[in-house]
């Protein structure tokens, strides 16, 4: 009854009050099938978090207050997943009614809050579930220094709703502030202006002044310290890893400068990297102002720093110009891979950029073979599906090849100018595939759209494909053939230090081993020379263990198991478990997985559960 009065009152007031217009982008916006939000009615503009991290119960508890544009809305609909809602207040501090909708296996549950068309502020008191999809609560054993627990969040693609009730769609942009209370021996960090050291109270405030998509709201809490690289870049890591991390990523400042030279001023002021424990499911995550990164990129020779260039590139492609829905994910990743390789070419030269392009192409070939045909186009349709189901190298490397094709066709100079303008004219906006195509036709191709169907909408390989090549890799291939011939001719193996080549060269070398032509004896011979089985370089380990599994070279099994138990990066887990599965070693796979699974993040578990048909 009380609510009815409110609504009536609200409607009456709207007639005279002047509610802000909903942003005009609404009409051109694509439908996001992965959210319950009704953006035509209400659109969040600012979020204010007041939360506490409870390491005993593995819960985040507190409140989220929203400022939203209200277009005659009687409800504010938020996305939630496994959240407990305690109460909901309006601006006047009065409670309002709300309900949780039916559970959807992909979207979670709608939180439907009754508001009046006059309301623009709502506050939700809530708690997360101990198994919130976004959050990983690590015990000290699962960290580098093994002394303190650690908490990390991973929002992309649709996991933010499991730790914050939110309109969880990339077409929303909001600023946020947060007050975070943590245990006193830990430092909280967010995708925001960050503290550089711990304080005595264990209470920290954060501010993200530029509007970002909800999947980019991020939190990590751990015993970490900061080491600046220059006046706008630096590294956070556990004390025992900080020195190595800062050395490995020492070129971050140069990367930002190189990136700015290409596509305009760095839009987020600060670019820091947080090195996470090894169970972090991705190589990197482009959380604005604070990229999250895997420690497996710290290989000791700075050869994997393209990962940092990649996340930095997202500062433009993704964070500044954002895919409108997850169907347009290639708009984030394809541009970013192209940009990543341009940054690396600037810093390390063309030979390096060529190597990572070939590696990426090989990954694309694998994806094309393994994923459902319908997900081999750049633009996809994921209605009724989980965005993670479509995740593959297609948006990355097919996207890259498309942009590279445009560069080749129109010339680098023209293409750079085009991209520079594209970013500046769409800054802080969302981008659909269609909007990009229109912009491309108007600003680069002079109306020509002959390649659009072939590259963007068709599945499979495009006809006019130019395969990347690498001179350094050609040498590597020759070396492999020579070694194998020597082995078969019983030439005594002579130990060679792995440092004679860079990580990518070794990865390529190992990838060229032909599981149908080469034998276990060939592997043993290579191992006698290079000692791959005992390598401590995760890229080399992954490539080698994969071949070893496929060829039943069991000598690696102890080390491979240790690797799979310690590392939770999905890019490594997928090929290794798949190799076990495809070589009829499903029992071994399940055996390892049983011990390793507790160390994996939800997204990695989901992938491997499905692959191995594993029921916990
Ligand atoms: N944004 C992605 C990671 C991501 C994508 C998380 C989709 C969740 C859903 C990130 O920028 C990325 O692509 N990381 C790569 C880095 C690599 C291409 C250098 C990774 O994690 O391997
Ligand atoms: Zn990316």
Coordinates of C-alpha atoms and ligand atoms in Angstrom, one line a residue:
X1 CA 0.0 0.0 0.0
X2 CA 2.8 2.4 1.0
X3 CA 4.5 1.7 -2.3
X4 CA 1.5 2.4 -4.3
X5 CA 1.3 5.8 -2.7
X6 CA 5.0 6.3 -3.5
X7 CA 4.5 5.4 -7.2
X8 CA 1.5 7.7 -7.5
X9 CA 3.4 10.5 -5.9
X10 CA 6.4 9.9 -8.0
X11 CA 4.4 10.0 -11.3
X12 CA 2.7 13.2 -10.2
X13 CA 6.0 14.8 -9.5
X14 CA 7.6 13.7 -12.7
X15 CA 5.1 15.7 -14.6
X16 CA 6.5 18.9 -13.2
X17 CA 10.1 17.9 -12.3
X18 CA 12.6 17.6 -15.2
X19 CA 14.2 14.2 -15.1
X20 CA 17.4 14.0 -17.0
X21 CA 17.2 12.6 -20.5
X22 CA 18.5 9.1 -21.0
X23 CA 21.7 9.2 -23.1
X24 CA 20.9 9.3 -26.8
X25 CA 23.1 6.3 -27.5
X26 CA 20.2 4.2 -26.3
X27 CA 18.4 4.0 -29.6
X28 CA 21.4 2.8 -31.5
X29 CA 22.5 0.4 -28.9
X30 CA 22.4 -3.4 -29.5
X31 CA 20.4 -5.7 -27.3
X32 CA 22.5 -7.3 -24.7
X33 CA 21.1 -10.8 -24.0
X34 CA 23.2 -11.3 -21.0
X35 CA 21.6 -8.8 -18.7
X36 CA 18.2 -8.4 -17.0
X37 CA 18.6 -4.6 -17.0
X38 CA 16.1 -2.4 -18.8
X39 CA 18.4 0.5 -19.9
X40 CA 15.6 2.4 -21.6
X41 CA 14.1 2.9 -18.2
X42 CA 17.0 3.3 -15.9
X43 CA 20.7 3.6 -16.3
X44 CA 23.3 3.6 -13.5
X45 CA 25.8 6.5 -13.7
X46 CA 27.6 6.2 -10.4
X47 CA 28.2 3.4 -7.9
X48 CA 29.3 4.0 -4.3
X49 CA 30.5 0.8 -2.5
X50 CA 30.9 0.4 1.2
X51 CA 32.2 -3.1 1.9
X52 CA 34.2 -5.3 4.1
X53 CA 36.1 -8.4 3.1
X54 CA 35.6 -11.3 5.5
X55 CA 38.4 -13.8 5.1
X56 CA 36.9 -16.1 7.6
X57 CA 33.6 -16.6 5.9
X58 CA 34.8 -15.8 2.4
X59 CA 32.2 -13.1 2.0
X60 CA 32.1 -9.5 1.0
X61 CA 29.5 -7.7 3.0
X62 CA 28.2 -4.2 2.8
X63 CA 26.3 -1.8 0.6
X64 CA 26.2 -0.5 -2.9
X65 CA 24.5 2.8 -3.6
X66 CA 23.6 3.8 -7.1
X67 CA 22.9 7.1 -8.8
X68 CA 20.8 6.4 -11.9
X69 CA 19.1 8.2 -14.7
X70 CA 15.4 7.6 -14.4
X71 CA 13.2 7.6 -17.5
X72 CA 9.7 7.0 -15.9
X73 CA 10.9 3.8 -14.3
X74 CA 8.9 2.1 -11.6
X75 CA 11.6 -0.5 -11.2
X76 CA 15.3 -0.5 -11.1
X77 CA 16.4 -4.0 -12.3
X78 CA 19.9 -5.2 -11.4
X79 CA 21.8 -8.3 -12.2
X80 CA 22.8 -10.6 -9.3
X81 CA 24.3 -14.0 -9.0
X82 CA 24.2 -15.9 -5.7
X83 CA 23.9 -12.7 -3.7
X84 CA 22.0 -12.3 -0.5
X85 CA 20.0 -9.1 -0.4
X86 CA 19.4 -7.8 3.1
X87 CA 17.5 -4.6 2.4
X88 CA 17.1 -1.8 -0.1
X89 CA 16.7 1.9 0.7
X90 CA 15.7 5.0 -1.3
X91 CA 17.5 8.3 -1.0
X92 CA 15.3 9.4 2.0
X93 CA 16.6 6.4 3.9
X94 CA 13.2 4.6 3.7
X95 CA 13.1 1.0 2.8
X96 CA 11.6 0.0 -0.5
X97 CA 10.2 -3.3 -1.7
X98 CA 12.2 -5.6 -4.0
X99 CA 12.2 -9.1 -5.2
X100 CA 14.6 -11.6 -6.7
X101 CA 13.5 -13.0 -10.0
X102 CA 13.7 -16.6 -11.2
X103 CA 17.1 -18.1 -11.5
X104 CA 18.6 -18.2 -15.0
X105 CA 21.5 -20.5 -15.5
X106 CA 23.5 -17.9 -17.4
X107 CA 22.3 -14.5 -16.3
X108 CA 21.7 -15.3 -12.6
X109 CA 18.8 -13.5 -10.9
X110 CA 17.3 -10.1 -11.5
X111 CA 17.0 -7.9 -8.5
X112 CA 13.8 -6.0 -9.1
X113 CA 13.6 -2.9 -6.9
X114 CA 10.5 -0.8 -6.7
X115 CA 11.2 2.9 -7.3
X116 CA 9.2 5.9 -8.3
X117 CA 9.9 7.8 -11.5
X118 CA 11.4 10.4 -9.3
X119 CA 14.0 8.3 -7.6
X120 CA 17.5 8.5 -8.8
X121 CA 19.3 7.0 -5.8
X122 CA 19.0 3.5 -4.4
X123 CA 21.1 1.7 -1.8
X124 CA 21.3 -2.1 -1.5
X125 CA 22.7 -3.9 1.5
X126 CA 24.0 -7.3 0.5
X127 CA 26.4 -10.2 1.1
X128 CA 28.3 -12.4 -1.5
X129 CA 28.2 -16.1 -1.5
X130 CA 31.4 -17.9 -0.3
X131 CA 31.5 -19.3 -3.9
X132 CA 30.8 -16.1 -5.8
X133 CA 31.8 -16.7 -9.4
X134 CA 34.0 -13.7 -9.7
X135 CA 35.9 -14.1 -6.5
X136 CA 38.8 -16.3 -5.6
X137 CA 39.7 -16.6 -1.9
X138 CA 43.2 -18.0 -1.6
X139 CA 44.7 -19.4 1.5
X140 CA 48.4 -18.5 2.2
X141 CA 49.6 -21.8 0.6
X142 CA 48.2 -20.7 -2.7
X143 CA 50.2 -17.4 -2.8
X144 CA 53.8 -16.8 -3.7
X145 CA 55.1 -15.9 -0.2
X146 CA 52.7 -18.4 1.5
X147 CA 52.2 -16.1 4.5
X148 CA 48.9 -14.3 4.0
X149 CA 45.6 -15.0 2.3
X150 CA 44.6 -13.3 -0.9
X151 CA 41.4 -12.3 -2.6
X152 CA 41.0 -11.4 -6.2
X153 CA 38.0 -10.6 -8.4
X154 CA 37.5 -11.2 -12.2
X155 CA 34.6 -9.4 -13.6
X156 CA 34.8 -10.1 -17.4
X157 CA 32.5 -11.1 -18.9
X158 CA 29.4 -11.4 -16.7
X159 CA 30.8 -12.1 -13.3
X160 CA 30.7 -8.7 -11.6
X161 CA 27.1 -9.4 -10.7
X162 CA 28.3 -12.1 -8.3
X163 CA 30.0 -9.6 -6.0
X164 CA 28.1 -6.4 -6.7
X165 CA 24.4 -6.1 -7.7
X166 CA 24.7 -4.1 -10.9
X167 CA 23.4 -3.5 -14.4
X168 CA 26.1 -5.9 -15.6
X169 CA 26.3 -5.0 -19.3
X170 CA 29.2 -3.3 -21.1
X171 CA 26.8 -0.8 -22.5
X172 CA 26.5 0.8 -19.1
X173 CA 29.3 3.2 -18.0
X174 CA 29.7 4.4 -14.5
X175 CA 32.1 6.2 -12.2
X176 CA 32.6 4.7 -8.8
X177 CA 33.9 5.2 -5.3
X178 CA 34.5 2.7 -2.6
X179 CA 35.3 2.3 1.0
X180 CA 36.9 -1.1 1.7
X181 CA 37.6 -2.5 5.1
X182 CA 40.2 -5.4 5.1
X183 CA 42.3 -7.3 7.7
X184 CA 45.1 -5.0 8.8
X185 CA 47.9 -7.0 7.4
X186 CA 46.5 -6.8 3.8
X187 CA 46.3 -4.0 1.2
X188 CA 43.2 -3.7 -1.0
X189 CA 43.6 -2.4 -4.5
X190 CA 40.9 -1.6 -7.1
X191 CA 40.6 -0.5 -10.7
X192 CA 40.7 3.0 -9.3
X193 CA 43.1 5.5 -7.7
X194 CA 45.1 3.2 -5.4
X195 CA 46.9 3.4 -2.1
X196 CA 50.6 2.7 -2.3
X197 CA 50.9 1.2 1.2
X198 CA 49.0 -0.1 4.1
X199 CA 47.5 2.1 6.8
X200 CA 46.8 1.4 10.4
X201 CA 43.0 1.3 10.3
X202 CA 42.6 -1.2 7.5
X203 CA 40.1 1.0 5.9
X204 CA 40.7 2.5 2.4
X205 CA 38.9 4.7 0.1
X206 CA 38.9 4.5 -3.7
X207 CA 37.8 6.7 -6.6
X208 CA 37.4 5.9 -10.2
X209 CA 36.7 9.3 -11.8
X210 CA 36.3 8.2 -15.4
X211 CA 33.3 6.2 -16.4
X212 CA 33.9 2.5 -17.0
X213 CA 31.9 -0.6 -17.9
X214 CA 30.9 -2.8 -14.9
X215 CA 33.0 -5.7 -16.0
X216 CA 36.0 -3.5 -15.2
X217 CA 35.3 -3.0 -11.6
X218 CA 37.9 -5.0 -9.8
X219 CA 39.2 -5.7 -6.3
X220 CA 42.3 -7.5 -5.0
X221 CA 43.3 -7.8 -1.4
X222 CA 46.7 -9.3 -0.4
X223 CA 50.0 -8.7 1.2
X224 CA 51.4 -6.7 -1.7
X225 CA 53.9 -3.8 -2.0
X226 CA 54.4 -1.2 -4.7
X227 CA 57.5 -0.4 -6.7
X228 CA 57.2 2.5 -9.1
X229 CA 58.8 2.2 -12.6
X230 CA 58.4 5.9 -13.6
X231 CA 56.0 8.7 -12.6
X232 CA 52.9 7.0 -14.0
X233 CA 53.7 3.3 -14.1
X234 CA 54.6 0.7 -11.4
X235 CA 54.2 -2.8 -10.1
X236 CA 52.4 -4.3 -7.1
X237 CA 53.4 -7.8 -6.1
X238 CA 53.9 -9.9 -3.0
X239 CA 57.2 -8.9 -1.3
X240 CA 59.0 -12.0 -2.4
X241 CA 58.2 -11.4 -6.0
X242 CA 58.3 -7.7 -6.3
X243 CA 61.9 -7.3 -7.4
X244 CA 61.6 -9.9 -10.1
X245 CA 58.3 -8.5 -11.3
X246 CA 59.6 -4.9 -11.5
X247 CA 62.6 -6.1 -13.4
X248 CA 60.5 -8.1 -15.9
X249 CA 58.1 -5.3 -16.5
X250 CA 60.7 -2.4 -16.4
X251 CA 59.7 -1.3 -19.9
X252 CA 56.1 -0.4 -18.9
X253 CA 56.8 3.3 -19.0
X254 CA 58.3 3.0 -22.6
X255 CA 55.2 1.0 -23.6
X256 CA 52.8 3.7 -22.5
X257 CA 54.9 6.3 -24.4
X258 CA 54.9 4.1 -27.6
X259 CA 51.2 3.5 -27.3
X260 CA 50.5 7.2 -27.0
X261 CA 52.5 7.9 -30.1
X262 CA 50.2 5.7 -32.0
X263 CA 46.7 6.3 -30.8
X264 CA 46.7 9.3 -28.5
X265 CA 47.1 10.3 -24.9
X266 CA 46.9 7.6 -22.3
X267 CA 43.4 8.2 -20.9
X268 CA 43.7 6.8 -17.4
X269 CA 46.5 8.8 -15.8
X270 CA 48.2 5.9 -14.0
X271 CA 49.1 2.5 -15.4
X272 CA 50.1 0.0 -12.8
X273 CA 50.3 -3.8 -12.9
X274 CA 49.3 -6.1 -10.0
X275 CA 51.0 -9.5 -10.1
X276 CA 48.6 -12.1 -8.7
X277 CA 49.1 -15.6 -7.4
X278 CA 49.5 -18.3 -10.0
X279 CA 45.8 -19.4 -9.9
X280 CA 44.7 -16.2 -11.6
X281 CA 42.8 -17.7 -14.6
X282 CA 44.0 -15.3 -17.3
X283 CA 47.3 -14.0 -18.5
X284 CA 46.1 -10.5 -17.9
X285 CA 43.0 -8.5 -17.3
X286 CA 42.8 -4.9 -18.3
X287 CA 41.3 -3.4 -15.2
X288 CA 41.7 0.3 -15.7
X289 CA 44.6 1.9 -13.8
X290 CA 45.5 -1.5 -12.5
X291 CA 46.1 -4.4 -14.9
X292 CA 45.9 -7.8 -13.2
X293 CA 48.6 -10.1 -14.4
X294 CA 49.6 -13.7 -14.0
X295 CA 53.0 -14.4 -12.4
X296 CA 53.6 -16.9 -15.2
X297 CA 54.7 -14.0 -17.4
X298 CA 57.7 -13.5 -15.2
X299 CA 60.1 -15.7 -17.1
X300 CA 63.3 -13.9 -16.3
X301 CA 64.2 -12.6 -19.8
X302 CA 61.4 -10.1 -20.4
X303 CA 60.2 -12.1 -23.4
X304 CA 56.6 -12.3 -22.4
X305 CA 56.0 -8.6 -21.9
X306 CA 53.7 -8.5 -24.9
X307 CA 51.1 -9.5 -22.3
X308 CA 51.6 -6.1 -20.6
X309 CA 51.4 -4.4 -24.0
X310 CA 48.2 -6.2 -24.6
X311 CA 46.5 -5.1 -21.4
X312 CA 47.9 -1.6 -21.9
X313 CA 46.4 -1.5 -25.4
X314 CA 43.0 -2.2 -23.9
X315 CA 43.3 1.2 -22.3
X316 CA 42.1 2.4 -25.7
X317 CA 40.4 -0.7 -27.3
X318 CA 38.1 -2.0 -24.6
X319 CA 38.2 0.4 -21.8
X320 CA 37.9 3.7 -23.7
X321 CA 35.9 2.3 -26.7
X322 CA 34.0 -0.6 -25.3
X323 CA 32.3 -3.5 -27.0
X324 CA 28.6 -2.9 -26.8
X325 CA 27.6 -6.5 -26.1
X326 CA 29.6 -9.7 -25.8
X327 CA 28.6 -10.5 -29.4
X328 CA 31.0 -7.7 -30.4
X329 CA 33.9 -9.0 -28.2
X330 CA 36.2 -9.0 -31.2
X331 CA 35.9 -5.1 -31.2
X332 CA 37.8 -5.3 -27.8
X333 CA 40.2 -8.1 -28.5
X334 CA 41.0 -7.9 -32.2
X335 CA 41.9 -4.2 -32.0
X336 CA 43.9 -4.9 -28.8
X337 CA 46.0 -7.7 -30.4
X338 CA 46.7 -5.5 -33.4
X339 CA 47.7 -2.6 -31.1
X340 CA 49.7 -5.0 -28.8
X341 CA 51.8 -6.1 -31.8
X342 CA 52.4 -2.5 -32.9
X343 CA 53.6 -1.5 -29.5
X344 CA 55.9 -4.5 -29.4
X345 CA 57.2 -3.8 -32.9
X346 CA 58.1 -0.3 -31.6
X347 CA 59.9 -1.6 -28.5
X348 CA 61.4 -4.9 -29.6
X349 CA 61.5 -4.7 -33.4
X350 CA 59.7 -6.5 -36.2
X351 CA 61.2 -9.9 -35.6
X352 CA 59.6 -10.0 -32.2
X353 CA 56.2 -8.8 -33.5
X354 CA 56.4 -11.4 -36.3
X355 CA 57.0 -14.2 -33.7
X356 CA 54.0 -13.4 -31.6
X357 CA 51.9 -13.1 -34.8
X358 CA 52.8 -16.6 -35.9
X359 CA 52.1 -18.0 -32.4
X360 CA 48.8 -16.2 -32.5
X361 CA 48.0 -17.7 -35.9
X362 CA 48.8 -21.2 -34.7
X363 CA 46.4 -20.7 -31.7
X364 CA 43.8 -19.5 -34.2
X365 CA 44.2 -22.7 -36.3
X366 CA 43.7 -24.7 -33.1
X367 CA 40.6 -22.7 -32.2
X368 CA 39.1 -23.0 -35.7
X369 CA 39.4 -26.8 -35.5
X370 CA 38.1 -27.2 -32.0
X371 CA 35.2 -24.7 -31.4
X372 CA 31.7 -24.8 -32.8
X373 CA 31.5 -23.4 -36.4
X374 CA 29.1 -20.7 -35.3
X375 CA 31.7 -19.1 -33.1
X376 CA 34.3 -18.9 -35.9
X377 CA 32.9 -15.5 -37.2
X378 CA 34.1 -12.2 -35.7
X379 CA 30.5 -11.1 -34.9
X380 CA 28.7 -13.8 -33.0
X381 CA 25.2 -14.4 -31.7
X382 CA 25.2 -15.7 -28.2
X383 CA 21.6 -15.4 -27.4
X384 CA 20.8 -17.9 -24.7
X385 CA 24.5 -18.8 -24.3
X386 CA 27.2 -17.9 -21.8
X387 CA 29.7 -15.5 -23.3
X388 CA 32.4 -17.8 -22.0
X389 CA 31.2 -20.5 -24.4
X390 CA 32.3 -18.4 -27.4
X391 CA 35.6 -17.6 -25.9
X392 CA 38.4 -18.6 -28.3
X393 CA 41.3 -17.2 -30.3
X394 CA 38.9 -16.1 -33.0
X395 CA 38.0 -12.6 -31.7
X396 CA 41.7 -12.2 -31.0
X397 CA 43.6 -13.4 -34.0
X398 CA 41.0 -13.4 -36.7
X399 CA 40.3 -9.9 -35.5
X400 CA 44.0 -9.1 -35.8
X401 CA 44.2 -10.5 -39.3
X402 CA 41.3 -8.4 -40.4
X403 CA 42.8 -5.2 -39.1
X404 CA 46.2 -6.2 -40.5
X405 CA 44.5 -6.8 -43.9
X406 CA 43.1 -3.2 -43.7
X407 CA 46.6 -1.9 -42.8
X408 CA 48.1 -3.6 -45.8
X409 CA 45.4 -2.5 -48.1
X410 CA 45.3 1.2 -47.2
X411 CA 48.8 1.7 -45.9
X412 CA 50.1 2.0 -42.4
X413 CA 50.1 5.8 -42.3
X414 CA 46.5 6.1 -43.3
X415 CA 45.4 3.3 -41.1
X416 CA 47.1 4.8 -38.1
X417 CA 45.4 8.1 -38.6
X418 CA 42.1 6.3 -38.9
X419 CA 42.6 4.4 -35.7
X420 CA 43.8 7.5 -33.8
X421 CA 40.6 9.3 -34.9
X422 CA 38.4 6.3 -34.2
X423 CA 39.6 6.2 -30.5
X424 CA 39.3 9.9 -30.0
X425 CA 35.9 10.3 -31.6
X426 CA 34.4 7.4 -29.6
X427 CA 36.1 7.9 -26.3
X428 CA 34.0 6.7 -23.4
X429 CA 31.5 5.2 -25.7
X430 CA 30.4 1.7 -26.6
X431 CA 30.9 0.2 -30.0
X432 CA 28.9 -2.3 -32.0
X433 CA 30.3 -4.2 -35.0
X434 CA 27.8 -2.4 -37.2
X435 CA 28.8 1.1 -35.9
X436 CA 32.4 0.3 -36.6
X437 CA 31.7 -0.9 -40.1
X438 CA 29.8 2.4 -40.8
X439 CA 32.7 4.4 -39.4
X440 CA 35.2 2.3 -41.4
X441 CA 33.3 2.9 -44.7
X442 CA 33.0 6.6 -44.0
X443 CA 36.6 7.2 -42.9
X444 CA 38.9 4.7 -44.5
X445 CA 37.5 2.6 -47.3
X446 CA 35.6 5.2 -49.2
X447 CA 32.4 3.3 -49.0
X448 CA 33.9 0.0 -50.0
X449 CA 32.5 -2.8 -47.8
X450 CA 33.3 -5.8 -50.0
X451 CA 35.4 -7.4 -47.2
X452 CA 32.8 -7.0 -44.5
X453 CA 30.8 -10.1 -45.1
X454 CA 33.8 -12.2 -45.7
X455 CA 35.8 -11.1 -42.6
X456 CA 33.2 -10.2 -40.0
X457 CA 30.1 -12.3 -40.6
X458 CA 31.2 -15.4 -42.3
X459 CA 32.4 -18.4 -40.3
X460 CA 35.7 -20.2 -41.1
X461 CA 38.7 -18.9 -42.9
X462 CA 38.5 -15.8 -45.0
X463 CA 39.5 -16.2 -48.7
X464 CA 42.1 -13.4 -48.9
X465 CA 44.2 -14.6 -45.9
X466 CA 47.8 -13.6 -45.5
X467 CA 49.6 -15.9 -43.1
X468 CA 52.1 -14.3 -40.7
X469 CA 55.7 -15.5 -41.1
X470 CA 58.8 -15.3 -38.9
X471 CA 62.4 -15.5 -40.0
X472 CA 63.6 -16.5 -36.5
X473 CA 61.1 -19.3 -36.4
X474 CA 62.4 -20.6 -39.7
X475 CA 65.8 -21.0 -38.1
X476 CA 64.2 -22.7 -35.1
X477 CA 62.5 -25.3 -37.4
X478 CA 65.8 -26.0 -39.1
X479 CA 67.4 -26.6 -35.7
X480 CA 64.6 -29.0 -34.7
X481 CA 65.1 -31.1 -37.8
X482 CA 68.8 -31.2 -37.3
X483 CA 68.4 -32.3 -33.7
X484 CA 66.0 -35.1 -34.7
X485 CA 68.3 -36.3 -37.4
X486 CA 71.2 -36.3 -35.0
X487 CA 69.3 -38.3 -32.5
X488 CA 68.3 -40.9 -35.0
X489 CA 71.9 -41.1 -36.2
X490 CA 72.9 -41.7 -32.6
X491 CA 75.0 -38.5 -32.2
X492 CA 75.6 -38.2 -28.5
X493 CA 73.3 -35.4 -27.1
X494 CA 75.2 -32.3 -25.9
X495 CA 73.5 -30.2 -23.3
X496 CA 72.5 -26.7 -24.5
X497 CA 71.3 -24.0 -22.1
X498 CA 67.8 -22.8 -22.7
X499 CA 68.9 -19.2 -22.6
X500 CA 70.3 -19.6 -26.1
X501 CA 66.9 -18.7 -27.5
X502 CA 63.9 -16.6 -26.4
X503 CA 60.8 -18.1 -24.9
X504 CA 58.8 -17.7 -28.1
X505 CA 61.5 -19.5 -30.2
X506 CA 61.4 -22.4 -27.8
X507 CA 57.6 -22.5 -27.8
X508 CA 57.7 -22.7 -31.6
X509 CA 60.5 -25.2 -31.6
X510 CA 58.4 -27.5 -29.4
X511 CA 55.2 -26.9 -31.3
X512 CA 56.8 -28.1 -34.5
X513 CA 57.3 -31.5 -33.1
X514 CA 55.0 -33.7 -35.2
X515 CA 53.1 -36.1 -33.0
X516 CA 52.4 -38.4 -36.0
X517 CA 56.0 -38.5 -37.3
X518 CA 58.2 -38.0 -34.3
X519 CA 58.6 -40.6 -31.5
X520 CA 59.0 -40.8 -27.8
X521 CA 62.7 -41.5 -28.5
X522 CA 63.0 -38.2 -30.3
X523 CA 61.5 -36.5 -27.3
X524 CA 63.9 -38.1 -25.0
X525 CA 66.8 -37.0 -27.2
X526 CA 65.6 -33.4 -27.2
X527 CA 65.1 -33.6 -23.5
X528 CA 68.7 -34.8 -23.1
X529 CA 69.9 -31.7 -24.9
X530 CA 67.5 -29.0 -23.6
X531 CA 66.1 -30.5 -20.4
X532 CA 62.6 -29.2 -21.2
X533 CA 61.0 -31.4 -18.6
X534 CA 62.7 -29.4 -15.8
X535 CA 62.2 -26.0 -17.4
X536 CA 60.8 -23.4 -15.0
X537 CA 59.4 -21.3 -17.9
X538 CA 55.6 -21.8 -17.9
X539 CA 55.3 -21.2 -21.6
X540 CA 57.9 -23.9 -22.4
X541 CA 56.5 -26.2 -19.8
X542 CA 53.0 -25.9 -21.3
X543 CA 54.2 -26.5 -24.9
X544 CA 56.4 -29.5 -23.8
X545 CA 54.0 -31.2 -21.5
X546 CA 51.3 -31.0 -24.2
X547 CA 53.5 -32.9 -26.7
X548 CA 54.7 -35.3 -24.0
X549 CA 51.1 -36.1 -23.0
X550 CA 50.1 -36.6 -26.6
X551 CA 53.0 -38.9 -27.2
X552 CA 52.9 -40.8 -23.8
X553 CA 56.4 -39.6 -22.9
X554 CA 55.7 -40.3 -19.2
X555 CA 58.9 -38.9 -17.9
X556 CA 57.2 -35.5 -17.6
X557 CA 54.2 -36.7 -15.6
X558 CA 55.5 -35.7 -12.1
X559 CA 56.5 -32.2 -13.2
X560 CA 53.4 -31.8 -15.3
X561 CA 51.2 -32.6 -12.4
X562 CA 53.0 -30.2 -10.2
X563 CA 52.5 -27.5 -12.9
X564 CA 48.8 -28.2 -13.3
X565 CA 48.3 -28.1 -9.5
X566 CA 50.1 -24.8 -9.1
X567 CA 49.1 -22.8 -12.2
X568 CA 45.5 -21.9 -12.8
X569 CA 45.9 -19.9 -16.0
X570 CA 43.3 -21.3 -18.4
X571 CA 45.4 -20.9 -21.5
X572 CA 47.8 -23.5 -20.1
X573 CA 45.2 -25.8 -18.5
X574 CA 43.0 -26.2 -21.6
X575 CA 45.6 -27.7 -24.0
X576 CA 47.1 -29.9 -21.3
X577 CA 43.9 -31.5 -20.1
X578 CA 42.8 -31.8 -23.7
X579 CA 46.0 -33.6 -24.6
X580 CA 45.4 -36.1 -21.8
X581 CA 41.9 -36.6 -22.9
X582 CA 42.8 -37.1 -26.6
X583 CA 45.6 -39.5 -25.8
X584 CA 43.2 -41.8 -23.8
X585 CA 44.5 -40.7 -20.4
X586 CA 41.3 -39.5 -19.0
X587 CA 41.9 -41.3 -15.7
X588 CA 45.2 -39.5 -15.3
X589 CA 43.5 -36.2 -16.2
X590 CA 40.8 -36.7 -13.6
X591 CA 43.4 -37.8 -11.1
X592 CA 45.4 -34.6 -11.5
X593 CA 42.3 -32.4 -11.7
X594 CA 41.0 -33.7 -8.4
X595 CA 44.0 -32.3 -6.7
X596 CA 44.3 -29.2 -8.8
X597 CA 40.7 -28.0 -9.0
X598 CA 40.7 -26.4 -5.5
X599 CA 43.4 -24.0 -6.8
X600 CA 41.4 -23.0 -9.9
X601 CA 39.2 -20.0 -10.3
X602 CA 35.5 -20.5 -11.2
X603 CA 36.0 -19.8 -14.9
X604 CA 38.9 -22.3 -15.2
X605 CA 36.9 -24.9 -13.3
X606 CA 33.9 -24.4 -15.6
X607 CA 36.0 -25.0 -18.7
X608 CA 37.8 -28.1 -17.4
X609 CA 34.7 -29.6 -15.7
X610 CA 32.9 -29.5 -19.1
X611 CA 35.9 -30.9 -20.9
X612 CA 36.5 -33.8 -18.6
X613 CA 32.8 -34.3 -17.8
X614 CA 33.8 -33.9 -14.2
X615 CA 31.2 -33.8 -11.5
X616 CA 32.5 -32.5 -8.2
Ligands
LIG1 N1 40.3 -9.2 -21.4 C1 41.1 -10.4 -21.6 C2 40.8 -11.5 -20.7 C3 39.4 -12.0 -20.7 C4 38.7 -12.1 -21.8 C5 38.8 -12.3 -19.5 C6 37.3 -12.5 -21.8 C7 37.5 -12.8 -19.4 C8 36.7 -12.9 -20.6 C9 42.6 -10.0 -21.6 O1 42.9 -8.8 -22.1 C10 43.3 -11.0 -22.4 O2 43.0 -11.1 -23.6 N2 44.3 -11.7 -21.9 C11 45.2 -12.6 -22.6 C12 46.5 -11.9 -22.9 C13 47.2 -12.4 -24.1 C14 46.3 -12.2 -25.4 C15 48.5 -11.6 -24.3 C16 45.3 -13.8 -21.7 O3 44.8 -13.8 -20.6 O4 46.0 -14.8 -22.1
LIG2 ZN1 42.6 -8.8 -24.2

